[in-house]
């Protein structure tokens, strides 16, 4: 089984509510056993959501909220 980032497969789960579909990813998936995942949604962050980036050892969104635990929870699932 292949684990594929859901937004790269065309699922609207990015922070802005859109996707970042990549043609070769969709082609790669054809006929294969694939699981689509969005770590941010698995970490219980909403879609859409404020963009976030790593700052030092934390992940902060544009509203300076610490969403590190959400990202870690999503990565663990």
JSON list of C-alpha atoms in Angstrom, two decimals:
[
{"chain": "A", "resi": 1, "resn": "UNK", "atom": "CA", "xyz": [0.00, 0.00, 0.00]},
{"chain": "A", "resi": 2, "resn": "UNK", "atom": "CA", "xyz": [1.17, 3.50, -0.84]},
{"chain": "A", "resi": 3, "resn": "UNK", "atom": "CA", "xyz": [0.54, 6.47, 1.43]},
{"chain": "A", "resi": 4, "resn": "UNK", "atom": "CA", "xyz": [-0.24, 9.55, -0.68]},
{"chain": "A", "resi": 5, "resn": "UNK", "atom": "CA", "xyz": [-0.71, 13.15, 0.38]},
{"chain": "A", "resi": 6, "resn": "UNK", "atom": "CA", "xyz": [-4.40, 13.80, -0.24]},
{"chain": "A", "resi": 7, "resn": "UNK", "atom": "CA", "xyz": [-3.91, 17.32, -1.60]},
{"chain": "A", "resi": 8, "resn": "UNK", "atom": "CA", "xyz": [-1.46, 16.01, -4.23]},
{"chain": "A", "resi": 9, "resn": "UNK", "atom": "CA", "xyz": [-4.14, 13.53, -5.33]},
{"chain": "A", "resi": 10, "resn": "UNK", "atom": "CA", "xyz": [-6.63, 16.36, -5.84]},
{"chain": "A", "resi": 11, "resn": "UNK", "atom": "CA", "xyz": [-8.50, 16.34, -2.51]},
{"chain": "A", "resi": 12, "resn": "UNK", "atom": "CA", "xyz": [-9.48, 19.84, -1.36]},
{"chain": "A", "resi": 13, "resn": "UNK", "atom": "CA", "xyz": [-7.81, 19.70, 2.06]},
{"chain": "A", "resi": 14, "resn": "UNK", "atom": "CA", "xyz": [-5.06, 22.33, 1.84]},
{"chain": "A", "resi": 15, "resn": "UNK", "atom": "CA", "xyz": [-5.01, 25.24, 4.26]},
{"chain": "A", "resi": 16, "resn": "UNK", "atom": "CA", "xyz": [-6.79, 27.41, 1.65]},
{"chain": "A", "resi": 17, "resn": "UNK", "atom": "CA", "xyz": [-9.50, 24.81, 0.98]},
{"chain": "A", "resi": 18, "resn": "UNK", "atom": "CA", "xyz": [-8.01, 23.82, -2.36]},
{"chain": "A", "resi": 19, "resn": "UNK", "atom": "CA", "xyz": [-5.77, 21.05, -3.60]},
{"chain": "A", "resi": 20, "resn": "UNK", "atom": "CA", "xyz": [-2.37, 20.88, -5.26]},
{"chain": "A", "resi": 21, "resn": "UNK", "atom": "CA", "xyz": [-3.16, 18.09, -7.71]},
{"chain": "A", "resi": 22, "resn": "UNK", "atom": "CA", "xyz": [-0.12, 16.66, -9.45]},
{"chain": "A", "resi": 23, "resn": "UNK", "atom": "CA", "xyz": [-0.75, 14.73, -12.65]},
{"chain": "A", "resi": 24, "resn": "UNK", "atom": "CA", "xyz": [2.04, 12.20, -12.20]},
{"chain": "A", "resi": 25, "resn": "UNK", "atom": "CA", "xyz": [0.80, 11.39, -8.69]},
{"chain": "A", "resi": 26, "resn": "UNK", "atom": "CA", "xyz": [-2.68, 10.66, -10.08]},
{"chain": "A", "resi": 27, "resn": "UNK", "atom": "CA", "xyz": [-1.14, 8.54, -12.83]},
{"chain": "A", "resi": 28, "resn": "UNK", "atom": "CA", "xyz": [1.06, 6.70, -10.33]},
{"chain": "A", "resi": 29, "resn": "UNK", "atom": "CA", "xyz": [-2.00, 5.81, -8.23]},
{"chain": "A", "resi": 30, "resn": "UNK", "atom": "CA", "xyz": [-3.82, 4.06, -11.08]},
{"chain": "A", "resi": 31, "resn": "UNK", "atom": "CA", "xyz": [-4.24, 0.37, -10.35]},
{"chain": "A", "resi": 32, "resn": "UNK", "atom": "CA", "xyz": [-2.37, 0.57, -7.05]},
{"chain": "A", "resi": 33, "resn": "UNK", "atom": "CA", "xyz": [-3.53, 0.18, -3.47]},
{"chain": "A", "resi": 34, "resn": "UNK", "atom": "CA", "xyz": [-3.23, 3.75, -2.15]},
{"chain": "A", "resi": 35, "resn": "UNK", "atom": "CA", "xyz": [-4.36, 5.50, 1.00]},
{"chain": "A", "resi": 36, "resn": "UNK", "atom": "CA", "xyz": [-4.90, 9.26, 0.82]},
{"chain": "A", "resi": 37, "resn": "UNK", "atom": "CA", "xyz": [-4.06, 11.19, 3.99]},
{"chain": "A", "resi": 38, "resn": "UNK", "atom": "CA", "xyz": [-3.99, 14.79, 5.14]},
{"chain": "A", "resi": 39, "resn": "UNK", "atom": "CA", "xyz": [-1.90, 15.00, 8.32]},
{"chain": "A", "resi": 40, "resn": "UNK", "atom": "CA", "xyz": [-3.34, 18.42, 9.17]},
{"chain": "A", "resi": 41, "resn": "UNK", "atom": "CA", "xyz": [-6.91, 17.12, 9.07]},
{"chain": "A", "resi": 42, "resn": "UNK", "atom": "CA", "xyz": [-5.85, 13.98, 10.97]},
{"chain": "A", "resi": 43, "resn": "UNK", "atom": "CA", "xyz": [-4.50, 16.39, 13.60]},
{"chain": "A", "resi": 44, "resn": "UNK", "atom": "CA", "xyz": [-7.99, 17.90, 13.82]},
{"chain": "A", "resi": 45, "resn": "UNK", "atom": "CA", "xyz": [-7.18, 21.17, 12.08]},
{"chain": "A", "resi": 46, "resn": "UNK", "atom": "CA", "xyz": [-10.06, 22.57, 9.99]},
{"chain": "A", "resi": 47, "resn": "UNK", "atom": "CA", "xyz": [-10.13, 23.13, 6.25]},
{"chain": "A", "resi": 48, "resn": "UNK", "atom": "CA", "xyz": [-9.70, 25.90, 5.37]},
{"chain": "A", "resi": 49, "resn": "UNK", "atom": "CA", "xyz": [-7.27, 26.99, 8.08]},
{"chain": "A", "resi": 50, "resn": "UNK", "atom": "CA", "xyz": [-4.69, 29.75, 8.55]},
{"chain": "A", "resi": 51, "resn": "UNK", "atom": "CA", "xyz": [-1.34, 28.92, 6.91]},
{"chain": "A", "resi": 52, "resn": "UNK", "atom": "CA", "xyz": [1.30, 27.63, 9.31]},
{"chain": "A", "resi": 53, "resn": "UNK", "atom": "CA", "xyz": [5.06, 27.37, 9.27]},
{"chain": "A", "resi": 54, "resn": "UNK", "atom": "CA", "xyz": [7.83, 26.06, 11.46]},
{"chain": "A", "resi": 55, "resn": "UNK", "atom": "CA", "xyz": [9.36, 28.73, 13.68]},
{"chain": "A", "resi": 56, "resn": "UNK", "atom": "CA", "xyz": [12.16, 27.39, 15.81]},
{"chain": "A", "resi": 57, "resn": "UNK", "atom": "CA", "xyz": [10.88, 24.19, 17.37]},
{"chain": "A", "resi": 58, "resn": "UNK", "atom": "CA", "xyz": [7.19, 25.08, 17.00]},
{"chain": "A", "resi": 59, "resn": "UNK", "atom": "CA", "xyz": [4.62, 25.29, 14.23]},
{"chain": "A", "resi": 60, "resn": "UNK", "atom": "CA", "xyz": [2.76, 28.58, 14.35]},
{"chain": "A", "resi": 61, "resn": "UNK", "atom": "CA", "xyz": [-0.09, 29.74, 12.16]},
{"chain": "A", "resi": 62, "resn": "UNK", "atom": "CA", "xyz": [-0.43, 33.29, 10.86]},
{"chain": "A", "resi": 63, "resn": "UNK", "atom": "CA", "xyz": [-2.46, 34.18, 13.93]},
{"chain": "A", "resi": 64, "resn": "UNK", "atom": "CA", "xyz": [0.53, 33.17, 16.12]},
{"chain": "A", "resi": 65, "resn": "UNK", "atom": "CA", "xyz": [-1.37, 30.17, 17.46]},
{"chain": "A", "resi": 66, "resn": "UNK", "atom": "CA", "xyz": [0.81, 27.18, 18.30]},
{"chain": "A", "resi": 67, "resn": "UNK", "atom": "CA", "xyz": [-0.50, 24.24, 16.24]},
{"chain": "A", "resi": 68, "resn": "UNK", "atom": "CA", "xyz": [2.52, 21.99, 16.89]},
{"chain": "A", "resi": 69, "resn": "UNK", "atom": "CA", "xyz": [0.46, 19.40, 18.77]},
{"chain": "A", "resi": 70, "resn": "UNK", "atom": "CA", "xyz": [-2.05, 19.18, 15.91]},
{"chain": "A", "resi": 71, "resn": "UNK", "atom": "CA", "xyz": [0.73, 18.49, 13.41]},
{"chain": "A", "resi": 72, "resn": "UNK", "atom": "CA", "xyz": [2.33, 15.90, 15.70]},
{"chain": "A", "resi": 73, "resn": "UNK", "atom": "CA", "xyz": [-1.02, 14.17, 16.30]},
{"chain": "A", "resi": 74, "resn": "UNK", "atom": "CA", "xyz": [-1.69, 14.05, 12.56]},
{"chain": "A", "resi": 75, "resn": "UNK", "atom": "CA", "xyz": [1.76, 12.62, 11.84]},
{"chain": "A", "resi": 76, "resn": "UNK", "atom": "CA", "xyz": [1.32, 9.91, 14.47]},
{"chain": "A", "resi": 77, "resn": "UNK", "atom": "CA", "xyz": [-1.92, 8.58, 12.98]}
]
